[in-house]
PDB file of C-alpha atoms in Angstrom:
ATOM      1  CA  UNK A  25       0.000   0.000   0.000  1.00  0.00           C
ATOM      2  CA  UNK A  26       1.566   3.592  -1.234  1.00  0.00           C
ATOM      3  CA  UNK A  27      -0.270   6.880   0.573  1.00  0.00           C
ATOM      4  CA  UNK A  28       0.622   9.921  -1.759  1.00  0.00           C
ATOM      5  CA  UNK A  29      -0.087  13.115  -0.024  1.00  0.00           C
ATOM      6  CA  UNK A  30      -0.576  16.239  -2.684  1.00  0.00           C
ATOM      7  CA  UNK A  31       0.060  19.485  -1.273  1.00  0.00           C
ATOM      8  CA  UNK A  32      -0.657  23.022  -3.661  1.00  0.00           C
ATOM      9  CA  UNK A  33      -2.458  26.107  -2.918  1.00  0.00           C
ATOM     10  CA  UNK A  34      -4.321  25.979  -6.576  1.00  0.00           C
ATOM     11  CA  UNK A  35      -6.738  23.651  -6.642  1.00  0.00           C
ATOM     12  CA  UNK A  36      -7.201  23.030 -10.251  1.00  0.00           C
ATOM     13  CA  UNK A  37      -3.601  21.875  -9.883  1.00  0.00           C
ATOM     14  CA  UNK A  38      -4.520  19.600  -7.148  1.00  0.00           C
ATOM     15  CA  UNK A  39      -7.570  17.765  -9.505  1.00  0.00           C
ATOM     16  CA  UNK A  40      -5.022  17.667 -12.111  1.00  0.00           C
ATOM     17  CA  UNK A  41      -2.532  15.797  -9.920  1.00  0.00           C
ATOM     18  CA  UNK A  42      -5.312  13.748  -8.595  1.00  0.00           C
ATOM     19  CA  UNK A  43      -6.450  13.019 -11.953  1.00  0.00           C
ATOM     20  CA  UNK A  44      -3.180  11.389 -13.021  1.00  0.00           C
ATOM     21  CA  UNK A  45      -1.967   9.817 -10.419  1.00  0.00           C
ATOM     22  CA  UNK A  46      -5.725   7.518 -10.806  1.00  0.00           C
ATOM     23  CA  UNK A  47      -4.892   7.134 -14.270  1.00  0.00           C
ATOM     24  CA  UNK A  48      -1.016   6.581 -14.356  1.00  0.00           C
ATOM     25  CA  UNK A  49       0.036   5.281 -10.938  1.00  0.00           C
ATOM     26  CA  UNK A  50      -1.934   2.304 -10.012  1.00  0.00           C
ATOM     27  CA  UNK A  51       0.342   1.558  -7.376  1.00  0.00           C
ATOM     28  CA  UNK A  52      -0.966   4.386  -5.086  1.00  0.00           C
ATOM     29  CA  UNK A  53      -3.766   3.112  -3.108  1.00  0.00           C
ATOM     30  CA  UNK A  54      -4.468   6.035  -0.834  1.00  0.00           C
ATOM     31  CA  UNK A  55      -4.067   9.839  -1.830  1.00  0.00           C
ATOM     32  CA  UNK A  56      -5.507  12.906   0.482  1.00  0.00           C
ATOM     33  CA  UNK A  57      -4.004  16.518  -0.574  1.00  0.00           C
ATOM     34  CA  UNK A  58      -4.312  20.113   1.311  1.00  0.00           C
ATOM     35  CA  UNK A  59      -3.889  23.743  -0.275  1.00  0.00           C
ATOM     36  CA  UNK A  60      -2.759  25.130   2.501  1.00  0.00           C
ATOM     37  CA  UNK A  61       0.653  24.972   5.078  1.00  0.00           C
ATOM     38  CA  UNK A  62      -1.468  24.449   8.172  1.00  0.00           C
ATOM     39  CA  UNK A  63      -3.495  21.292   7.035  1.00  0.00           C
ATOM     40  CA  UNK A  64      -0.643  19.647   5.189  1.00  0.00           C
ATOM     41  CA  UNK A  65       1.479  19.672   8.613  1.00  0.00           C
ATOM     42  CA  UNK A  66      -1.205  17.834   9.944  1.00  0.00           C
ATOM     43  CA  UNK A  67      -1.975  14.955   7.397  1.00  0.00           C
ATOM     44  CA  UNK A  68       1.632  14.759   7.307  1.00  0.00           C
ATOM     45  CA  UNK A  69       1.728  13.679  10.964  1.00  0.00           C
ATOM     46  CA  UNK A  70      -1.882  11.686  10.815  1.00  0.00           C
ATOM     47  CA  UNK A  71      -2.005  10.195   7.633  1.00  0.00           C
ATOM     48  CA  UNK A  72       1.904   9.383   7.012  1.00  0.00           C
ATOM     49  CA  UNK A  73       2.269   9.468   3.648  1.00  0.00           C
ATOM     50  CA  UNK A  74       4.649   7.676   1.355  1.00  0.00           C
ATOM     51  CA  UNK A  75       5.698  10.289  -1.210  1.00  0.00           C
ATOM     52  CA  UNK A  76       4.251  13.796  -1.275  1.00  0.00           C
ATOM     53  CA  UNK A  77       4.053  16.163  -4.438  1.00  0.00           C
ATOM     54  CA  UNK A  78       4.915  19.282  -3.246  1.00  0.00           C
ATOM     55  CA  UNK A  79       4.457  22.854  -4.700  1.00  0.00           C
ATOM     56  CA  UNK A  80       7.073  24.840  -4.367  1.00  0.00           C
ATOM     57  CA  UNK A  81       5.790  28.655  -5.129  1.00  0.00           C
ATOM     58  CA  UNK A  82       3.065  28.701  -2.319  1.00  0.00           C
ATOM     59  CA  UNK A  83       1.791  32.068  -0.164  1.00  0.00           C
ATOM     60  CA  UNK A  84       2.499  32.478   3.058  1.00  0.00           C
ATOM     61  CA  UNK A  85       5.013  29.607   3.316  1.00  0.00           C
ATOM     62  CA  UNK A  86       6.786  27.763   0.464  1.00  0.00           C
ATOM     63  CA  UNK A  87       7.374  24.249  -0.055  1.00  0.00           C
ATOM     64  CA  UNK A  88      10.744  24.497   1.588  1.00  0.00           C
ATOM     65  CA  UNK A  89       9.793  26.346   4.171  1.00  0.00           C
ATOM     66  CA  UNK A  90       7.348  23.610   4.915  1.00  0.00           C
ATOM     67  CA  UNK A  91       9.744  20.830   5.035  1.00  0.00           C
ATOM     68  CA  UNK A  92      11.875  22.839   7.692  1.00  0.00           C
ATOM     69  CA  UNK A  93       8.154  22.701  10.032  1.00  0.00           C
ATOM     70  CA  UNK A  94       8.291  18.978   9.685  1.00  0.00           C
ATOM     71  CA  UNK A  95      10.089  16.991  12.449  1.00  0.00           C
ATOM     72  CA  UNK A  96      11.685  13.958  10.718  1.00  0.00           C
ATOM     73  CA  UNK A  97      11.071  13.479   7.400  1.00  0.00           C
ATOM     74  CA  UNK A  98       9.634   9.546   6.643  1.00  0.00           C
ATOM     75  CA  UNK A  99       8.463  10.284   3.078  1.00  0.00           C
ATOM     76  CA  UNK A 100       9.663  10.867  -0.214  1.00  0.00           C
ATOM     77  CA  UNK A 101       9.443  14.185  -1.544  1.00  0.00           C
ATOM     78  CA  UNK A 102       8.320  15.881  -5.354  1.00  0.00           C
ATOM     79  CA  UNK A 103       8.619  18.791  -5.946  1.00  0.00           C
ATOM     80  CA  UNK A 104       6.462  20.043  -8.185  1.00  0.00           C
ATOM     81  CA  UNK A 105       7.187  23.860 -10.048  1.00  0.00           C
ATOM     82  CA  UNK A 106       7.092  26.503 -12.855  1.00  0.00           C
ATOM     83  CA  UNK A 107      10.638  27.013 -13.606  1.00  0.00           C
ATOM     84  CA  UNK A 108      12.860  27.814 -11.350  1.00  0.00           C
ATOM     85  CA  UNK A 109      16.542  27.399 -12.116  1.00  0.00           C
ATOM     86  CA  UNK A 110      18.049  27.683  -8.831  1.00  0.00           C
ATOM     87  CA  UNK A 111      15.853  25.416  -6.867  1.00  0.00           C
ATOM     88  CA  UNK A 112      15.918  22.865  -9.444  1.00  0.00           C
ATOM     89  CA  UNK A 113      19.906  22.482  -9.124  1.00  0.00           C
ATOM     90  CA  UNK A 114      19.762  22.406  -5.135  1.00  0.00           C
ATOM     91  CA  UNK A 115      17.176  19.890  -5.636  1.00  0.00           C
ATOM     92  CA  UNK A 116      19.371  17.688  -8.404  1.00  0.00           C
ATOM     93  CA  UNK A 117      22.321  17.976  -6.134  1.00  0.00           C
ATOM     94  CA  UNK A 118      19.897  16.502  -3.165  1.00  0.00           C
ATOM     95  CA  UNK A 119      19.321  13.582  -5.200  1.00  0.00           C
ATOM     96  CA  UNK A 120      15.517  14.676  -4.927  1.00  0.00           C
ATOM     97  CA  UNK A 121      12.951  14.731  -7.605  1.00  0.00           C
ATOM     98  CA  UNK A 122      11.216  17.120  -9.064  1.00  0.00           C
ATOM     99  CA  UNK A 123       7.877  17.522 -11.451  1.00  0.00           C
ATOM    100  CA  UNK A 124       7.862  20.838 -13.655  1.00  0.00           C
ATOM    101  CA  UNK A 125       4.639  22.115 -14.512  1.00  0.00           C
ATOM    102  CA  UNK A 126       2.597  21.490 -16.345  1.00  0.00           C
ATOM    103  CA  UNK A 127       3.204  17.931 -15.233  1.00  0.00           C
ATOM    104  CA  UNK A 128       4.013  15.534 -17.869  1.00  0.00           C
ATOM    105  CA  UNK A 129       2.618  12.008 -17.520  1.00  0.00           C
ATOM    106  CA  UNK A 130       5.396  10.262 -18.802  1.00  0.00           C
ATOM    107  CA  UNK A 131       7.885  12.239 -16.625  1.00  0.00           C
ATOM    108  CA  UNK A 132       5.074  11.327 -13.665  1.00  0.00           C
ATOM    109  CA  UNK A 133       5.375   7.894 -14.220  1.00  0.00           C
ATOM    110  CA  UNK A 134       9.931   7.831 -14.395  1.00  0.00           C
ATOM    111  CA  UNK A 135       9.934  10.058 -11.306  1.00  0.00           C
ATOM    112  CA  UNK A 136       7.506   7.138  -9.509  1.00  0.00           C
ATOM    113  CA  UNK A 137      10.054   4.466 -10.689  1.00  0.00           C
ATOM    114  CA  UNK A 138      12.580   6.421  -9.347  1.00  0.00           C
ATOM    115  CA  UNK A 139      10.595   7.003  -6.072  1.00  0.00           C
ATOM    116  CA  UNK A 140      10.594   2.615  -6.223  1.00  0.00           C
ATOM    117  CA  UNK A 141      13.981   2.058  -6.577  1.00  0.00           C
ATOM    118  CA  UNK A 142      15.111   4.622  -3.965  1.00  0.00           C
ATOM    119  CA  UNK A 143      12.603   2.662  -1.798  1.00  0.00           C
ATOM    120  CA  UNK A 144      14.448  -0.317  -2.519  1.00  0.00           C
ATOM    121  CA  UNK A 145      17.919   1.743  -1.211  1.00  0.00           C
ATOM    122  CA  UNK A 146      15.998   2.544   2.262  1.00  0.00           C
ATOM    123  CA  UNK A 147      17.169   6.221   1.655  1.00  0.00           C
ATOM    124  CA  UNK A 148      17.677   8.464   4.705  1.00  0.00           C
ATOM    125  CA  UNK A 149      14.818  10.802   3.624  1.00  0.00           C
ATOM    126  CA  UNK A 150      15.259  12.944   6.433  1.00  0.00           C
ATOM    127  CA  UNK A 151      19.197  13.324   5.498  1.00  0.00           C
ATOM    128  CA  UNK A 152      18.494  14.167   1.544  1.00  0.00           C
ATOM    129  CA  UNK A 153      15.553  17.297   2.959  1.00  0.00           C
ATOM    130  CA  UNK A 154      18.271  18.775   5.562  1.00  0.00           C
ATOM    131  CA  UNK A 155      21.018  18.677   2.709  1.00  0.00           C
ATOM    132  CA  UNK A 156      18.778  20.399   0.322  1.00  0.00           C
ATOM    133  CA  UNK A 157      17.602  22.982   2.905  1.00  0.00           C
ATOM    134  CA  UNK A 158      20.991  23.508   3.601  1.00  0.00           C
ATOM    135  CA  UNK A 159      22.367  24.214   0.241  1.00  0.00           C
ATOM    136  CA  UNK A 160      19.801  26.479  -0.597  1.00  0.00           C
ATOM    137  CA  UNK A 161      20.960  28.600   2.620  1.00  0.00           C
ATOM    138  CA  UNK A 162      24.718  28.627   1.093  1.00  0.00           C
ATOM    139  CA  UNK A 163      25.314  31.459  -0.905  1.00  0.00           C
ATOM    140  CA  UNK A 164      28.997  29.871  -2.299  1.00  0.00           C
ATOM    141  CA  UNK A 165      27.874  26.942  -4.602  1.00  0.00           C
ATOM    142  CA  UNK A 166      31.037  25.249  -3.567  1.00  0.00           C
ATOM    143  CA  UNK A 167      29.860  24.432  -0.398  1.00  0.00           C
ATOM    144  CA  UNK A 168      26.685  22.607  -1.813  1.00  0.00           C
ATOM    145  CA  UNK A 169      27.306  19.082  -0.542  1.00  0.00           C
ATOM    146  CA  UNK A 170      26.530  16.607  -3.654  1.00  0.00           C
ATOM    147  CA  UNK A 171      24.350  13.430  -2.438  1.00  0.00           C
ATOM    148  CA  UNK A 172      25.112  10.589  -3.962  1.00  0.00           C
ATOM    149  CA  UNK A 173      23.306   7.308  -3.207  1.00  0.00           C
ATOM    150  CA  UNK A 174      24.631   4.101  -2.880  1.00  0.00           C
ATOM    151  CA  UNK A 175      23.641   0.661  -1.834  1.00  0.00           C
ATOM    152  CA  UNK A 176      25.243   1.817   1.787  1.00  0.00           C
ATOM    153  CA  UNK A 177      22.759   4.826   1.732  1.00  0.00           C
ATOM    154  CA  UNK A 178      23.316   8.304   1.312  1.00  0.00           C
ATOM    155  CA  UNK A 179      27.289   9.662   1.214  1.00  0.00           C
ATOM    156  CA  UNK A 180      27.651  13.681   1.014  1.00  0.00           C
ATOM    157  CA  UNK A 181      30.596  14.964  -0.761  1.00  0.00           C
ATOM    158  CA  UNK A 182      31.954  18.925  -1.624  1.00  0.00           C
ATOM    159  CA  UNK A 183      32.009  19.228  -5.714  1.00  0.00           C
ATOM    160  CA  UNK A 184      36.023  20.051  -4.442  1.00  0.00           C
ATOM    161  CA  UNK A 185      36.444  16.272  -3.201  1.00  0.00           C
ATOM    162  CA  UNK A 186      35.528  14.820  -6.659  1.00  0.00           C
ATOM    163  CA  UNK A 187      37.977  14.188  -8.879  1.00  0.00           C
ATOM    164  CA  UNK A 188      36.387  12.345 -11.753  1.00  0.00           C
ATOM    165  CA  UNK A 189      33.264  10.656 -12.892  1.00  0.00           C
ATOM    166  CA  UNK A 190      33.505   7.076 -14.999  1.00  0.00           C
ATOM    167  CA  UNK A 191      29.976   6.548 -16.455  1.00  0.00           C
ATOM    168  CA  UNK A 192      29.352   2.565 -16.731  1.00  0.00           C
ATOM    169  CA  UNK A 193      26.287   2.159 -18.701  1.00  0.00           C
ATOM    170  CA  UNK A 194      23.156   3.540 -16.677  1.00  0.00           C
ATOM    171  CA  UNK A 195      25.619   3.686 -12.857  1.00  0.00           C
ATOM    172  CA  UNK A 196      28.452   6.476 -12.295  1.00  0.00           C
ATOM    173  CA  UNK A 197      32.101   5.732 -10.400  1.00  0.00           C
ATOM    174  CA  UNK A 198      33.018   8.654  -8.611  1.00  0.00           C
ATOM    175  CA  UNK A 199      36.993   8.592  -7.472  1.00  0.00           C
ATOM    176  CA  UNK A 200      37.059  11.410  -4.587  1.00  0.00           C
ATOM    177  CA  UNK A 201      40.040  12.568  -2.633  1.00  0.00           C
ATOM    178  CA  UNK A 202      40.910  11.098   0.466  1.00  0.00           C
ATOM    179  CA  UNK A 203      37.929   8.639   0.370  1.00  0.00           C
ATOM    180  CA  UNK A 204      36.857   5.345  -1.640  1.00  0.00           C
ATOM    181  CA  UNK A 205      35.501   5.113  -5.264  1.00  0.00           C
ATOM    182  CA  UNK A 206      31.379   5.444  -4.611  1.00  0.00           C
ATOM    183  CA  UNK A 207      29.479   3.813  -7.672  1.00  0.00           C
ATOM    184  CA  UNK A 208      26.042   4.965  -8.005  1.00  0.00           C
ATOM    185  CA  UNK A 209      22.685   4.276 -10.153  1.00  0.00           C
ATOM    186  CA  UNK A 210      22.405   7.262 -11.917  1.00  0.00           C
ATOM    187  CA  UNK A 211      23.840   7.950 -15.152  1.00  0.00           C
ATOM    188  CA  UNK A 212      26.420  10.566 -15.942  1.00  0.00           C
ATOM    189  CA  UNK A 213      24.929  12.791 -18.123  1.00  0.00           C
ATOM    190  CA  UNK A 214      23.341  13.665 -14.993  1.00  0.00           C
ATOM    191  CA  UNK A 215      25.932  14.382 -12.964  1.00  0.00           C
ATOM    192  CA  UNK A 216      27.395  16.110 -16.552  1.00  0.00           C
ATOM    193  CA  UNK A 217      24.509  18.697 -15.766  1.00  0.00           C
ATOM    194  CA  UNK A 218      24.602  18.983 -12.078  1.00  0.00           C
ATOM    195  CA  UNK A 219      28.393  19.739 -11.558  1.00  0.00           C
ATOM    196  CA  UNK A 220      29.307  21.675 -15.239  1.00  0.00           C
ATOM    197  CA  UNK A 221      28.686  24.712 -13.055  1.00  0.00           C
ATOM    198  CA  UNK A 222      31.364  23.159 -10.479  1.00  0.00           C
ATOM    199  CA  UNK A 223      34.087  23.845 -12.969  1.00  0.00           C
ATOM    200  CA  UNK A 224      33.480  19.915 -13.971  1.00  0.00           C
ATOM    201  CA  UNK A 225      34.216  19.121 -17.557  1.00  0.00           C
ATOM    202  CA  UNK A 226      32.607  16.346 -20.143  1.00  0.00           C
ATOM    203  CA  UNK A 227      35.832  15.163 -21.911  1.00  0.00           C
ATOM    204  CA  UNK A 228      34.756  11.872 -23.375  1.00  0.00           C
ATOM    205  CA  UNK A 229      31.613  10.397 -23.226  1.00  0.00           C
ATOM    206  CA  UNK A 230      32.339   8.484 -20.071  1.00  0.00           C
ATOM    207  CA  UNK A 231      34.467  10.627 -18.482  1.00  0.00           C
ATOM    208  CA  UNK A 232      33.718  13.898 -16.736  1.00  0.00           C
ATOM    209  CA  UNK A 233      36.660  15.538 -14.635  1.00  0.00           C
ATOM    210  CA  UNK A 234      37.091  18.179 -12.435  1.00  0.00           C
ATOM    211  CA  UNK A 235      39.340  21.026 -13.733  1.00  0.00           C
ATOM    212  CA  UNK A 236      40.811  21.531 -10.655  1.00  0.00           C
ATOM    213  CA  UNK A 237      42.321  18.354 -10.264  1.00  0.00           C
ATOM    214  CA  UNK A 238      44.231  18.632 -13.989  1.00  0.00           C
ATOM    215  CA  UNK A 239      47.964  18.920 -13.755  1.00  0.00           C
ATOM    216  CA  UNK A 240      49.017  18.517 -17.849  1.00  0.00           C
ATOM    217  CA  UNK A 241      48.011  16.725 -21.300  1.00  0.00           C
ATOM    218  CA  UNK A 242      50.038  14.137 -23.061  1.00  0.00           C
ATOM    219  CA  UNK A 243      49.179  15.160 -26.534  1.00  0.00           C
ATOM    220  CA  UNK A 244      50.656  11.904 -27.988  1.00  0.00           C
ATOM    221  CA  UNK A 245      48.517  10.038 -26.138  1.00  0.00           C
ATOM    222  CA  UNK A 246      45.257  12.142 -26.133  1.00  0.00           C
ATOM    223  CA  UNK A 247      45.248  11.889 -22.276  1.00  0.00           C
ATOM    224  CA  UNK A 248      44.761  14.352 -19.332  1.00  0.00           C
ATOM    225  CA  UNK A 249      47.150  13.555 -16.380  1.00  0.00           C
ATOM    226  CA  UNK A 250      45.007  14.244 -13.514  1.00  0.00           C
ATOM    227  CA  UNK A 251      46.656  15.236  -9.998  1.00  0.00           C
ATOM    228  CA  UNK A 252      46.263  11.357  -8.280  1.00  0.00           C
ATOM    229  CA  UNK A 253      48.272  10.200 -11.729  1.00  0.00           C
ATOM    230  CA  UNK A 254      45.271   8.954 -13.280  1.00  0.00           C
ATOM    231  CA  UNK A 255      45.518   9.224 -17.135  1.00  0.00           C
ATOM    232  CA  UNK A 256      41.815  10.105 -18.973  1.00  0.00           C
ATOM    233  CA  UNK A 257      40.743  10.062 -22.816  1.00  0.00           C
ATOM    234  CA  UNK A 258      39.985  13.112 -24.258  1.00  0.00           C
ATOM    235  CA  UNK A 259      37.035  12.585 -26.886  1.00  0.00           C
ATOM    236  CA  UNK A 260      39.082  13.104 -30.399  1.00  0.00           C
ATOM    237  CA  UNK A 261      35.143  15.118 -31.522  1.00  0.00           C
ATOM    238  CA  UNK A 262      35.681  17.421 -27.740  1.00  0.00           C
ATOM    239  CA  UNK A 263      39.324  17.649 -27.890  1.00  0.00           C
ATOM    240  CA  UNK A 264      39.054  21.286 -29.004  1.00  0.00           C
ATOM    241  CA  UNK A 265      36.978  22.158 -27.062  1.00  0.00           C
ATOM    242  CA  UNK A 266      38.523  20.693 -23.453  1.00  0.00           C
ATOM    243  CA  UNK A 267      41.791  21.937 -23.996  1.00  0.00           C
ATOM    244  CA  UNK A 268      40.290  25.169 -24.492  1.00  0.00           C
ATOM    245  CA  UNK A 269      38.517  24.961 -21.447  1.00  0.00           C
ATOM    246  CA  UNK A 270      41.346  24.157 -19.574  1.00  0.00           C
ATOM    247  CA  UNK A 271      43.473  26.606 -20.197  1.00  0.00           C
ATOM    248  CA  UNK A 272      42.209  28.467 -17.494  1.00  0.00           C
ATOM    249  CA  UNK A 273      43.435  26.123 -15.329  1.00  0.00           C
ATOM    250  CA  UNK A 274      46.911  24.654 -17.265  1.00  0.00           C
ATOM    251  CA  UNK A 275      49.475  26.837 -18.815  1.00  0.00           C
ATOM    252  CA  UNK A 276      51.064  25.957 -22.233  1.00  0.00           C
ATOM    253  CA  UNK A 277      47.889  23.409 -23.296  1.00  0.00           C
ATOM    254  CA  UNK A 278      47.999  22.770 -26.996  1.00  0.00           C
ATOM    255  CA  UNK A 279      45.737  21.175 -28.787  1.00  0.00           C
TER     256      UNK A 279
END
């Protein structure tokens, strides 16, 4: 049994959300939904949902300030939102979900498969809200802590610990400093589109690197000599292109 729990101040919104999660989520056997900050406190406490879709851009107080009300946090959590470009990357680097509006059913239905697997992973919910609440308060982006999960649970990493992503079919490697490769089960053109902004660079199509950890190029090769000694393809089609990126960071790069 799956309780889903919608919470929006515009009602129409609400039947529409009601609407498709009868037609496209079987799965959900119970669903209850409140327009207002006051009432979804409470049928968060009484009816303990399993996932809630939750509007961001509320009056009074916003989806996030919402979550900070809440105790411990047992459930899953969509966001659901116009576009907002700076909330959606806090949320991404939360490993959260969120539903842009107006809500796709297709997208409806990968989010809930998502929302299966991570049920699977017995995700610290609570963990993934404070790190998301807590990124949003950090003006620097470089102290946004990444969540990654794992089959250990959540791990919480600065974008300035990761050297390099290795994508391996639909799971990413991440090799950090001072800690363990962490392989995860998301791809890495995510991660390309989280971390890009992190001074993170797609140089082949399974390899994304931070800049910061590039100490020289060994043209002959086509390889980047990262600072642990690692040696990385460069895509011949991106070559161009990285090494002019990274001259920012490397003197002397010639490509």
């Amino acid at each position: 049994m799956t309780k889903a729990l919608i919470i929006d101040d515009e009602q129409v919104a609400v039947s529409v959300m009601l609407l498709m999660i009868e037609r496209y989520l079987p799965e959900i056997t119970a669903v209850k939904f409140a327009t207002n900050s006051m009432d979804a406190l409470q049928l968060i406490n009484e009816f303990k949902p399993d996932i809630v879709f939750l509007d961001i851009e509320m009056p009074y107080q916003n989806g996030f300030e919402l979550l900070k009300s809440v105790s411990k946090i047992t459930f899953d959590t969509v966001f659901t939102t116009a576009y907002d470009k700076y909330a959606i990357q806090a949320i991404k680097f939360s490993a959260l979900d969120y539903l842009l509006k107006p809500i796709d059913a297709d997208e409806l239905r990968e989010t809930f498969n998502r929302f299966l697997q991570k049920t699977e992973l017995n995700l610290n919910k609570d963990m993934a809200i404070k790190n998301l609440l807590d990124n949003l308060q950090q003006v620097n982006k470089a102290c946004h802590k990444l969540a990654l999960p794992t089959s250990s649970g959540l791990q919480f990493f600065l974008p300035g610990d990761i050297i390099r992503c290795e994508g391996m079919s639909n799971y990413t490697k991440f090799y950090l400093s001072n800690y363990h490769p962490i392989l995860t089960s998301r791809t890495i053109k995510e991660y390309e589109d989280i971390l890009i902004p992190h001074k993170f660079i797609r140089v082949h199509k399974s390899h994304l690197i931070n800049a910061e950890f590039v100490s020289g190029y060994a043209q002959q090769m086509n390889n980047l000599i990262l600072k642990d000694g690692t040696f990385v393809d460069v895509s011949r089609r991106r070559k161009k292109e990285v090494l002019e990126e990274l001259s920012g960071y490397i003197s002397g790069l010639k490509s």
